[in-house]
Coordinates of C-alpha atoms in Angstrom, one line a residue:
Chain A
X1 CA 49.5 -23.5 -34.1
X2 CA 46.3 -25.2 -35.3
X3 CA 42.8 -24.8 -34.2
X4 CA 43.0 -28.4 -32.9
X5 CA 45.9 -27.4 -30.5
X6 CA 43.5 -25.0 -28.5
X7 CA 42.8 -26.6 -25.1
X8 CA 39.2 -28.0 -25.1
X9 CA 36.7 -26.1 -23.0
X10 CA 36.1 -29.1 -20.8
X11 CA 39.6 -28.9 -19.3
X12 CA 38.8 -25.4 -18.1
X13 CA 37.0 -24.2 -15.0
X14 CA 33.5 -23.0 -15.7
X15 CA 34.5 -19.3 -15.1
X16 CA 36.6 -19.6 -18.2
X17 CA 34.1 -21.1 -20.5
X18 CA 32.1 -17.9 -21.2
X19 CA 32.0 -17.2 -25.0
X20 CA 31.1 -14.0 -26.8
X21 CA 28.7 -14.8 -29.7
X22 CA 29.5 -12.4 -32.5
X23 CA 25.9 -11.3 -32.9
X24 CA 26.0 -9.7 -29.4
X25 CA 28.6 -7.2 -30.7
X26 CA 27.2 -7.0 -34.2
X27 CA 29.1 -3.9 -35.2
X28 CA 32.5 -5.5 -34.7
X29 CA 34.2 -7.2 -37.6
X30 CA 35.7 -10.7 -36.9
X31 CA 39.1 -9.2 -36.1
X32 CA 37.6 -6.7 -33.8
X33 CA 35.5 -9.5 -32.0
X34 CA 38.6 -11.6 -31.6
X35 CA 40.5 -8.7 -30.2
X36 CA 37.6 -7.7 -28.0
X37 CA 37.4 -11.3 -26.6
X38 CA 41.1 -11.3 -25.7
X39 CA 41.0 -7.8 -24.2
X40 CA 38.2 -8.9 -21.9
X41 CA 39.9 -12.1 -20.9
X42 CA 37.6 -14.4 -22.8
X43 CA 38.9 -17.7 -24.3
X44 CA 36.1 -18.4 -26.7
X45 CA 34.0 -16.9 -29.4
X46 CA 30.9 -17.9 -31.3
X47 CA 31.4 -16.9 -35.0
X48 CA 28.9 -16.0 -37.7
X49 CA 29.3 -16.9 -41.3
X50 CA 28.7 -13.3 -42.6
X51 CA 31.7 -11.6 -40.9
X52 CA 33.8 -14.7 -42.0
X53 CA 32.7 -14.2 -45.6
X54 CA 33.7 -10.6 -45.4
X55 CA 37.4 -11.4 -44.9
X56 CA 37.2 -14.8 -46.6
X57 CA 37.4 -18.2 -45.1
X58 CA 41.2 -18.7 -45.2
X59 CA 41.9 -15.3 -43.6
X60 CA 39.2 -15.9 -41.0
X61 CA 40.7 -19.2 -40.1
X62 CA 44.0 -17.7 -39.9
X63 CA 42.7 -14.8 -37.6
X64 CA 41.0 -17.3 -35.4
X65 CA 44.1 -19.5 -35.1
X66 CA 46.3 -16.6 -34.2
X67 CA 43.8 -15.4 -31.6
X68 CA 44.3 -18.6 -29.7
X69 CA 40.5 -18.5 -28.9
X70 CA 38.2 -21.6 -29.0
X71 CA 35.4 -21.2 -31.6
X72 CA 32.4 -22.4 -29.5
X73 CA 30.1 -22.4 -32.6
X74 CA 29.6 -21.3 -36.1
X75 CA 26.2 -19.7 -36.8
X76 CA 24.5 -20.9 -38.9
X77 CA 23.1 -23.4 -41.2
X78 CA 19.6 -24.7 -41.5
X79 CA 16.5 -23.3 -43.3
X80 CA 15.7 -26.6 -44.9
X81 CA 11.9 -26.7 -44.8
X82 CA 11.3 -26.2 -48.6
X83 CA 9.9 -29.1 -50.5
X84 CA 12.1 -30.9 -53.1
X85 CA 13.2 -28.6 -55.9
X86 CA 15.8 -25.9 -56.6
X87 CA 15.3 -24.0 -53.4
X88 CA 15.8 -27.1 -51.3
X89 CA 18.9 -28.1 -53.4
X90 CA 20.3 -24.6 -52.8
X91 CA 19.7 -24.9 -49.1
X92 CA 21.3 -28.3 -48.8
X93 CA 24.3 -26.9 -50.8
X94 CA 24.6 -24.0 -48.5
X95 CA 24.6 -26.2 -45.5
X96 CA 27.4 -28.3 -46.9
X97 CA 29.3 -25.1 -47.4
X98 CA 28.6 -24.1 -43.8
X99 CA 29.8 -27.6 -42.6
X100 CA 33.1 -27.1 -44.6
X101 CA 33.5 -23.6 -43.0
X102 CA 32.9 -25.0 -39.5
X103 CA 35.6 -27.6 -40.2
X104 CA 38.0 -24.9 -41.4
X105 CA 37.5 -22.7 -38.4
X106 CA 37.7 -25.6 -35.9
X107 CA 34.2 -24.7 -34.6
X108 CA 32.9 -26.9 -31.8
X109 CA 29.6 -27.1 -33.6
X110 CA 27.4 -25.7 -36.5
X111 CA 24.2 -24.2 -35.3
X112 CA 21.2 -25.0 -37.4
X113 CA 18.1 -22.9 -37.3
X114 CA 15.9 -25.2 -39.3
X115 CA 13.5 -22.7 -40.9
X116 CA 9.8 -21.8 -40.9
X117 CA 6.8 -22.7 -42.9
X118 CA 7.7 -22.3 -46.6
X119 CA 5.7 -19.9 -48.7
X120 CA 4.3 -22.6 -50.9
X121 CA 3.0 -24.7 -48.0
X122 CA 2.3 -22.0 -45.3
X123 CA 0.1 -24.3 -43.2
X124 CA 2.0 -27.6 -43.4
X125 CA 3.7 -27.7 -40.1
X126 CA 3.8 -31.5 -40.0
X127 CA 5.3 -31.7 -43.5
X128 CA 8.0 -29.0 -42.8
X129 CA 9.0 -30.9 -39.7
X130 CA 9.4 -34.0 -41.7
X131 CA 11.5 -32.1 -44.3
X132 CA 13.8 -31.1 -41.5
X133 CA 14.3 -34.7 -40.6
X134 CA 14.9 -35.6 -44.2
X135 CA 17.5 -32.9 -44.6
X136 CA 19.3 -33.9 -41.5
X137 CA 19.5 -37.4 -42.9
X138 CA 21.4 -35.9 -46.0
X139 CA 23.6 -33.6 -44.0
X140 CA 24.7 -35.6 -41.0
X141 CA 26.9 -38.1 -42.8
X142 CA 28.6 -35.1 -44.6
X143 CA 29.1 -33.4 -41.3
X144 CA 30.4 -36.6 -39.6
X145 CA 33.0 -37.2 -42.4
X146 CA 34.4 -33.7 -41.8
X147 CA 34.3 -34.0 -38.0
X148 CA 31.6 -31.3 -37.6
X149 CA 28.8 -31.5 -35.0
X150 CA 25.5 -30.2 -36.2
X151 CA 23.6 -28.4 -33.4
X152 CA 19.9 -28.4 -33.8
X153 CA 18.4 -25.3 -32.3
X154 CA 14.8 -25.5 -31.1
X155 CA 13.4 -22.0 -31.3
X156 CA 10.8 -20.4 -29.0
X157 CA 7.3 -21.5 -30.3
X158 CA 6.6 -17.8 -31.2
X159 CA 9.0 -18.4 -34.2
X160 CA 7.4 -21.8 -35.3
X161 CA 5.8 -20.2 -38.4
X162 CA 8.4 -17.9 -39.8
X163 CA 11.8 -19.1 -38.5
X164 CA 12.1 -22.6 -37.0
X165 CA 9.5 -25.4 -36.9
X166 CA 11.6 -27.1 -34.3
X167 CA 9.9 -25.7 -31.2
X168 CA 11.0 -27.7 -28.1
X169 CA 14.1 -29.3 -26.7
X170 CA 12.4 -32.6 -26.5
X171 CA 11.5 -32.4 -30.3
X172 CA 15.2 -31.6 -31.1
X173 CA 16.5 -34.4 -29.0
X174 CA 14.0 -36.8 -30.8
X175 CA 15.6 -35.7 -34.0
X176 CA 19.2 -35.8 -32.9
X177 CA 18.9 -39.3 -31.5
X178 CA 18.4 -40.7 -35.0
X179 CA 22.1 -39.9 -35.7
X180 CA 25.5 -40.6 -34.2
X181 CA 26.2 -38.3 -31.2
X182 CA 29.4 -37.0 -32.9
X183 CA 27.3 -35.8 -35.9
X184 CA 24.1 -34.4 -34.4
X185 CA 23.5 -32.6 -31.1
X186 CA 21.1 -29.9 -29.8
X187 CA 21.3 -26.3 -28.7
X188 CA 20.1 -25.2 -25.3
X189 CA 19.3 -21.6 -25.5
X190 CA 17.7 -20.3 -22.4
X191 CA 15.6 -17.7 -24.2
X192 CA 14.0 -20.3 -26.3
X193 CA 13.3 -23.0 -23.7
X194 CA 12.9 -21.3 -20.3
X195 CA 9.1 -21.5 -20.5
X196 CA 8.9 -25.3 -21.1
X197 CA 7.5 -27.2 -18.2
X198 CA 9.5 -30.1 -19.3
X199 CA 12.8 -28.3 -19.8
X200 CA 14.8 -29.8 -16.9
X201 CA 13.8 -33.3 -17.8
X202 CA 14.6 -32.7 -21.5
X203 CA 18.0 -31.2 -20.7
X204 CA 18.7 -34.4 -18.7
X205 CA 17.5 -36.5 -21.6
X206 CA 19.9 -34.5 -23.8
X207 CA 22.9 -35.8 -21.9
X208 CA 25.7 -36.4 -24.4
X209 CA 23.8 -34.5 -27.1
X210 CA 24.2 -30.9 -26.0
X211 CA 26.3 -29.3 -28.7
X212 CA 25.9 -25.6 -27.6
X213 CA 24.7 -23.7 -24.6
X214 CA 23.5 -20.2 -24.9
X215 CA 22.5 -17.7 -22.2
X216 CA 20.0 -15.1 -23.1
X217 CA 17.2 -13.5 -21.0
X218 CA 13.5 -13.1 -21.9
X219 CA 12.5 -9.4 -21.8
X220 CA 8.9 -7.9 -21.4
X221 CA 7.2 -6.4 -23.0
X222 CA 8.0 -8.4 -26.3
X223 CA 9.4 -5.6 -28.5
X224 CA 7.7 -4.5 -31.7
X225 CA 10.2 -6.6 -33.6
X226 CA 9.6 -9.8 -31.8
X227 CA 13.0 -11.3 -32.6
X228 CA 14.8 -8.4 -30.9
X229 CA 13.7 -9.2 -27.3
X230 CA 16.8 -11.1 -26.4
X231 CA 18.2 -9.7 -23.3
X232 CA 21.4 -9.5 -21.3
X233 CA 21.3 -12.3 -18.6
X234 CA 19.9 -10.7 -15.6
X235 CA 17.8 -8.1 -17.3
X236 CA 14.7 -10.2 -17.8
X237 CA 12.5 -13.1 -16.4
X238 CA 14.8 -16.2 -16.6
X239 CA 16.2 -18.0 -13.5
X240 CA 19.4 -19.1 -15.0
X241 CA 21.0 -21.1 -12.1
X242 CA 18.7 -24.1 -12.4
X243 CA 19.2 -24.3 -16.2
X244 CA 23.1 -23.9 -15.9
X245 CA 23.1 -26.7 -13.3
X246 CA 21.0 -28.9 -15.4
X247 CA 23.1 -28.5 -18.5
X248 CA 26.4 -29.1 -16.5
X249 CA 24.8 -32.1 -14.7
X250 CA 23.9 -33.5 -18.2
X251 CA 27.7 -33.6 -18.8
X252 CA 28.1 -30.5 -21.1
X253 CA 31.8 -29.7 -21.4
X254 CA 31.7 -26.9 -24.0
X255 CA 31.7 -23.1 -23.7
X256 CA 28.7 -21.0 -22.7
X257 CA 27.7 -18.4 -25.3
X258 CA 25.9 -15.1 -24.9
X259 CA 24.0 -14.3 -28.1
X260 CA 21.8 -11.3 -28.1
X261 CA 19.6 -9.8 -30.8
X262 CA 18.8 -6.5 -29.4
X263 CA 18.9 -3.1 -31.1
X264 CA 19.7 -1.2 -27.9
X265 CA 22.6 -3.5 -27.2
X266 CA 23.8 -3.3 -30.8
X267 CA 23.7 0.5 -30.5
X268 CA 25.9 0.5 -27.3
X269 CA 29.7 0.5 -27.0
X270 CA 30.6 -3.1 -27.7
X271 CA 33.4 -2.9 -25.1
X272 CA 30.8 -2.0 -22.5
X273 CA 28.5 -4.8 -23.7
X274 CA 31.2 -7.3 -23.3
X275 CA 32.2 -6.0 -19.8
X276 CA 28.6 -6.3 -18.8
X277 CA 28.4 -9.8 -20.1
X278 CA 31.5 -10.8 -18.1
X279 CA 30.2 -9.2 -15.0
X280 CA 26.8 -11.0 -15.3
X281 CA 28.6 -14.3 -15.8
X282 CA 30.6 -13.8 -12.6
X283 CA 27.4 -12.8 -10.8
X284 CA 25.6 -15.9 -12.0
X285 CA 28.4 -18.2 -11.0
X286 CA 28.9 -16.6 -7.6
X287 CA 25.2 -16.8 -6.9
X288 CA 25.1 -20.6 -7.3
Chain B
X1 CA -37.5 -19.6 -19.9
X2 CA -34.3 -20.3 -17.9
X3 CA -30.7 -20.6 -19.1
X4 CA -31.0 -24.3 -18.3
X5 CA -33.9 -24.7 -20.8
X6 CA -31.6 -23.9 -23.7
X7 CA -30.8 -27.1 -25.6
X8 CA -27.2 -28.2 -25.0
X9 CA -24.7 -27.8 -27.8
X10 CA -24.1 -31.5 -28.0
X11 CA -27.6 -32.1 -29.3
X12 CA -26.9 -29.9 -32.3
X13 CA -25.0 -30.7 -35.6
X14 CA -21.5 -29.2 -35.6
X15 CA -22.4 -26.6 -38.1
X16 CA -24.8 -25.1 -35.4
X17 CA -22.1 -25.0 -32.8
X18 CA -20.2 -21.9 -33.9
X19 CA -20.1 -19.3 -31.1
X20 CA -19.2 -15.6 -31.3
X21 CA -16.9 -14.7 -28.5
X22 CA -17.6 -11.1 -27.6
X23 CA -14.0 -9.9 -27.9
X24 CA -14.2 -10.6 -31.6
X25 CA -16.8 -7.8 -31.9
X26 CA -15.3 -5.6 -29.2
X27 CA -17.3 -2.4 -30.1
X28 CA -20.6 -4.2 -29.5
X29 CA -22.4 -4.1 -26.2
X30 CA -23.8 -7.3 -24.8
X31 CA -27.3 -6.5 -26.2
X32 CA -25.7 -5.8 -29.6
X33 CA -23.7 -8.9 -29.5
X34 CA -26.7 -11.1 -28.7
X35 CA -28.7 -9.4 -31.5
X36 CA -25.8 -9.8 -33.9
X37 CA -25.6 -13.6 -33.1
X38 CA -29.2 -14.1 -33.8
X39 CA -29.1 -12.0 -37.0
X40 CA -26.3 -14.2 -38.3
X41 CA -28.1 -17.4 -37.3
X42 CA -25.7 -18.3 -34.4
X43 CA -27.0 -20.1 -31.4
X44 CA -24.2 -19.4 -29.0
X45 CA -22.1 -16.6 -27.6
X46 CA -18.9 -16.3 -25.5
X47 CA -19.5 -13.5 -23.0
X48 CA -17.0 -11.2 -21.3
X49 CA -17.4 -9.9 -17.8
X50 CA -16.8 -6.2 -18.6
X51 CA -19.8 -5.9 -20.9
X52 CA -21.9 -7.8 -18.4
X53 CA -20.9 -5.4 -15.6
X54 CA -21.9 -2.5 -17.9
X55 CA -25.5 -3.5 -17.8
X56 CA -25.4 -5.3 -14.4
X57 CA -25.5 -9.0 -13.8
X58 CA -29.3 -9.4 -13.5
X59 CA -30.0 -7.5 -16.6
X60 CA -27.2 -9.4 -18.4
X61 CA -28.7 -12.7 -17.4
X62 CA -32.2 -11.5 -18.4
X63 CA -30.9 -10.4 -21.8
X64 CA -29.1 -13.7 -22.4
X65 CA -32.2 -15.7 -21.4
X66 CA -34.4 -13.7 -23.7
X67 CA -31.9 -14.2 -26.6
X68 CA -32.3 -18.0 -26.4
X69 CA -28.6 -18.2 -27.1
X70 CA -26.3 -20.7 -25.3
X71 CA -23.4 -19.0 -23.3
X72 CA -20.4 -21.0 -24.5
X73 CA -18.1 -19.4 -21.9
X74 CA -17.7 -16.5 -19.6
X75 CA -14.3 -14.7 -20.0
X76 CA -12.5 -14.6 -17.6
X77 CA -11.1 -15.3 -14.2
X78 CA -7.6 -16.2 -13.3
X79 CA -4.5 -14.0 -12.5
X80 CA -3.7 -16.0 -9.4
X81 CA 0.1 -16.1 -9.3
X82 CA 0.7 -13.5 -6.6
X83 CA 2.1 -14.8 -3.3
X84 CA 0.0 -14.9 -0.2
X85 CA -1.2 -11.4 0.8
X86 CA -3.8 -8.9 0.0
X87 CA -3.3 -9.1 -3.8
X88 CA -3.8 -12.8 -3.7
X89 CA -6.9 -12.4 -1.6
X90 CA -8.3 -9.9 -3.9
X91 CA -7.7 -12.2 -6.9
X92 CA -9.4 -15.1 -5.2
X93 CA -12.4 -13.0 -4.2
X94 CA -12.7 -11.7 -7.8
X95 CA -12.6 -15.4 -9.1
X96 CA -15.4 -16.3 -6.7
X97 CA -17.4 -13.3 -8.1
X98 CA -16.7 -14.5 -11.6
X99 CA -17.9 -18.1 -10.7
X100 CA -21.2 -16.5 -9.4
X101 CA -21.5 -14.6 -12.6
X102 CA -20.9 -17.7 -14.7
X103 CA -23.6 -19.5 -12.7
X104 CA -26.1 -16.6 -13.1
X105 CA -25.5 -16.5 -16.9
X106 CA -25.7 -20.2 -17.4
X107 CA -22.2 -20.2 -19.0
X108 CA -20.9 -23.6 -20.1
X109 CA -17.6 -22.7 -18.5
X110 CA -15.6 -19.9 -16.8
X111 CA -12.3 -19.4 -18.7
X112 CA -9.2 -18.9 -16.5
X113 CA -6.1 -17.1 -17.8
X114 CA -3.9 -17.9 -14.9
X115 CA -1.5 -14.9 -14.8
X116 CA 2.1 -14.2 -15.4
X117 CA 5.1 -13.8 -13.2
X118 CA 4.3 -11.4 -10.3
X119 CA 6.1 -8.1 -9.9
X120 CA 7.7 -9.2 -6.6
X121 CA 9.0 -12.5 -8.0
X122 CA 9.6 -11.8 -11.6
X123 CA 11.8 -14.9 -12.1
X124 CA 10.0 -17.4 -10.1
X125 CA 8.3 -19.4 -12.9
X126 CA 8.2 -22.6 -10.8
X127 CA 6.6 -20.8 -7.8
X128 CA 4.1 -19.0 -9.9
X129 CA 2.9 -22.4 -11.3
X130 CA 2.6 -23.8 -7.9
X131 CA 0.5 -20.9 -6.7
X132 CA -1.8 -21.5 -9.7
X133 CA -2.2 -25.1 -8.5
X134 CA -2.8 -23.8 -5.0
X135 CA -5.5 -21.3 -6.1
X136 CA -7.2 -23.9 -8.1
X137 CA -7.4 -26.0 -5.0
X138 CA -9.4 -23.2 -3.3
X139 CA -11.6 -22.3 -6.2
X140 CA -12.5 -25.7 -7.6
X141 CA -14.8 -26.7 -4.7
X142 CA -16.5 -23.3 -4.8
X143 CA -17.1 -23.7 -8.5
X144 CA -18.3 -27.3 -8.2
X145 CA -20.9 -26.2 -5.5
X146 CA -22.3 -23.7 -8.0
X147 CA -22.3 -26.0 -11.0
X148 CA -19.7 -24.0 -12.8
X149 CA -16.8 -25.6 -14.8
X150 CA -13.5 -23.9 -14.6
X151 CA -11.6 -23.9 -17.9
X152 CA -7.8 -23.6 -17.6
X153 CA -6.4 -21.9 -20.6
X154 CA -2.8 -22.6 -21.5
X155 CA -1.5 -19.6 -23.3
X156 CA 1.2 -19.5 -25.9
X157 CA 4.7 -19.7 -24.4
X158 CA 5.3 -16.2 -25.6
X159 CA 2.9 -15.0 -22.9
X160 CA 4.5 -17.1 -20.1
X161 CA 6.2 -14.1 -18.4
X162 CA 3.4 -11.5 -18.5
X163 CA 0.1 -13.3 -18.9
X164 CA -0.1 -17.0 -18.2
X165 CA 2.5 -19.3 -16.7
X166 CA 0.4 -22.2 -17.9
X167 CA 2.1 -22.7 -21.3
X168 CA 1.1 -26.1 -22.7
X169 CA -2.1 -28.1 -23.0
X170 CA -0.3 -31.0 -21.3
X171 CA 0.4 -28.9 -18.3
X172 CA -3.2 -27.7 -18.1
X173 CA -4.4 -31.3 -18.2
X174 CA -1.9 -32.2 -15.5
X175 CA -3.5 -29.6 -13.3
X176 CA -7.1 -30.3 -14.2
X177 CA -6.8 -34.0 -13.5
X178 CA -6.3 -33.2 -9.8
X179 CA -9.9 -32.1 -9.6
X180 CA -13.3 -33.5 -10.4
X181 CA -14.0 -33.3 -14.2
X182 CA -17.2 -31.4 -13.6
X183 CA -15.2 -28.7 -11.7
X184 CA -12.0 -28.2 -13.7
X185 CA -11.3 -28.6 -17.5
X186 CA -9.1 -27.1 -20.1
X187 CA -9.4 -24.7 -23.0
X188 CA -8.1 -25.7 -26.4
X189 CA -7.3 -22.5 -28.3
X190 CA -5.7 -23.3 -31.7
X191 CA -3.7 -20.1 -31.6
X192 CA -2.0 -21.1 -28.3
X193 CA -1.4 -24.7 -29.0
X194 CA -0.9 -25.2 -32.8
X195 CA 2.8 -25.2 -32.6
X196 CA 3.1 -27.9 -30.0
X197 CA 4.6 -31.2 -31.4
X198 CA 2.5 -33.0 -28.7
X199 CA -0.8 -31.2 -29.4
X200 CA -2.7 -34.1 -30.9
X201 CA -1.7 -36.6 -28.2
X202 CA -2.5 -34.0 -25.5
X203 CA -5.9 -33.2 -26.9
X204 CA -6.6 -37.0 -26.9
X205 CA -5.4 -37.1 -23.3
X206 CA -7.8 -34.2 -22.5
X207 CA -10.8 -36.4 -23.4
X208 CA -13.6 -35.5 -20.9
X209 CA -11.8 -32.4 -19.8
X210 CA -12.2 -30.0 -22.7
X211 CA -14.3 -27.3 -21.4
X212 CA -13.9 -24.8 -24.3
X213 CA -12.7 -24.9 -27.8
X214 CA -11.5 -21.8 -29.6
X215 CA -10.6 -21.2 -33.2
X216 CA -8.1 -18.5 -33.9
X217 CA -5.3 -18.3 -36.5
X218 CA -1.6 -17.4 -36.2
X219 CA -0.6 -14.4 -38.2
X220 CA 2.9 -13.4 -39.4
X221 CA 4.6 -11.2 -38.8
X222 CA 3.8 -11.1 -35.1
X223 CA 2.4 -7.5 -34.7
X224 CA 4.1 -4.8 -32.7
X225 CA 1.6 -5.5 -29.9
X226 CA 2.2 -9.2 -29.7
X227 CA -1.2 -9.9 -28.1
X228 CA -3.0 -8.6 -31.2
X229 CA -1.8 -11.1 -33.7
X230 CA -4.9 -13.3 -33.4
X231 CA -6.2 -13.9 -36.9
X232 CA -9.6 -14.9 -38.4
X233 CA -9.4 -18.7 -39.2
X234 CA -8.0 -19.0 -42.6
X235 CA -5.9 -15.8 -42.6
X236 CA -2.8 -17.5 -41.1
X237 CA -0.6 -20.5 -40.6
X238 CA -2.8 -22.9 -38.8
X239 CA -4.1 -26.2 -40.4
X240 CA -7.4 -26.4 -38.4
X241 CA -9.0 -29.6 -39.7
X242 CA -6.8 -32.0 -37.7
X243 CA -7.2 -30.0 -34.6
X244 CA -11.0 -29.8 -34.9
X245 CA -11.0 -33.6 -35.6
X246 CA -9.0 -34.3 -32.6
X247 CA -11.1 -32.2 -30.3
X248 CA -14.3 -33.9 -31.6
X249 CA -12.6 -37.3 -31.4
X250 CA -11.8 -36.6 -27.7
X251 CA -15.6 -36.3 -27.2
X252 CA -16.0 -32.5 -26.9
X253 CA -19.7 -31.6 -27.1
X254 CA -19.7 -27.9 -26.6
X255 CA -19.7 -24.9 -28.9
X256 CA -16.7 -23.7 -30.9
X257 CA -15.8 -20.0 -30.3
X258 CA -13.9 -17.6 -32.4
X259 CA -12.1 -15.1 -30.2
X260 CA -10.0 -12.5 -31.8
X261 CA -7.8 -9.8 -30.4
X262 CA -6.8 -7.8 -33.5
X263 CA -7.1 -4.0 -34.0
X264 CA -7.9 -4.3 -37.7
X265 CA -10.8 -6.5 -36.9
X266 CA -12.0 -4.4 -34.1
X267 CA -12.1 -1.3 -36.4
X268 CA -14.1 -3.2 -39.0
X269 CA -17.9 -3.4 -39.2
X270 CA -18.8 -6.1 -36.7
X271 CA -21.6 -7.5 -39.0
X272 CA -19.0 -8.0 -41.7
X273 CA -16.7 -9.7 -39.2
X274 CA -19.3 -12.1 -38.0
X275 CA -20.3 -12.7 -41.6
X276 CA -16.8 -13.6 -42.4
X277 CA -16.5 -15.8 -39.3
X278 CA -19.6 -17.8 -40.3
X279 CA -18.3 -18.2 -43.9
X280 CA -14.9 -19.4 -42.7
X281 CA -16.7 -22.0 -40.4
X282 CA -18.6 -23.4 -43.3
X283 CA -15.5 -23.5 -45.4
X284 CA -13.6 -25.3 -42.7
X285 CA -16.5 -27.8 -42.3
X286 CA -17.0 -28.4 -46.0
X287 CA -13.2 -29.0 -46.5
X288 CA -13.1 -31.9 -44.0

């Protein structure tokens, strides 16, 4: 059985397209996450590079193939905002390695978090955004040759300085459109885009370019570690149904990940976390 | 001498248009802030309602008149996202009181922070935004009759849930344009808008509608209290010169406030804070 033999998400009813992003059950190894998905009836998993590296790529690819699960995404590449020099060269090499890994794992996409303002140009937002575009120009052909879809992830504007200078879905689509649709798409992560007055029109505009769809809620108050405020869908302020409808109306045929950075969730029993995630998914679908 | 007799900001060179927003020197009373402004050669002050209430409106208006300072803004009204009912009625009454106060103080504008998602509809972002538009429809005529300019402040999207559902400058301009320019304008606060890929085009579009301009830097990491990450210009990640140029090119003729919520700055000697603020203003102007 090869990764390619796994039935694509599009042929499945929406209820079967829920995917566990490994970050949500951070304490689980790759093998444990794959087992957990199967135990809870999931057909898809979002994989991170670090747990893949722990067992080695060949073994990881074997485990994934044997699980029969779809790999909804590999997280992650990116961090390409440094100016020309050794740091940038290292970043581009690391992204090529990530593309190779995505190909080996049969991942539906490789998520790119593009990086924040570099230390040597901490106020050059315009320049950093241009360097992302330049890096994409170098990486897209490499990805296309290997059949890997790069998924540009706009992050919430609160992370513009230190994590991702790509701040809106519209901006991500602008960038993606400069490349073939089979090479570069965008991520729609509800946590990052829910506030945007243009979000529904930009999701529509992203038709044919949505490479990954992630559900995550916005919690208040923002926790002391701002990055850790990603909540289980239903625990926060996001009205998910219109966003799910918009992404489906835009023709998205992939799986729907839940990716949570949240210390309380990480400290909980992963099986309970996955059970809650599945329950919330059914609630969301039944309420539509 | 009446407040109206104070020379308008537009007749002054830019270097003389720096204004101390009272929040920056939070420990100072109104009288202390007015004295501090004069001691440091400032001609303008941004006033908050709480320190005005401490001395009473009549006394506050007298102090301001005697200081000879321009009042660049009164902070703040808003918080009008509740559904119809007693809470909304109270909010609208409070805004009318704030408009009266702004008129009595001769403030160039009344800043409105529109409010977050209400407790009884914590996921209804679309509805909350509509209620802001509705409230503005009620308040704009009242403000216009009293010669007060309402300044809609888009807040950084990180505050969309709990503080202001108005998240982009473009969205604020969309709202303002539904009313006469002498009744409703927008605030451009660098901290809230710097990340926006559309910020320069939206500032240009706001020509004739910019009611207040505030300088504040974006600090990293975001502090444990997210609201407190407002930095002295020059201490963070914002490239101010293009934003200042864009606001001036849009025809803005008012004062330029520095408004900082920052516990370290609040704990410092206010005179040192104001001295630093003035120094940074001169650095910014000389570097352009």
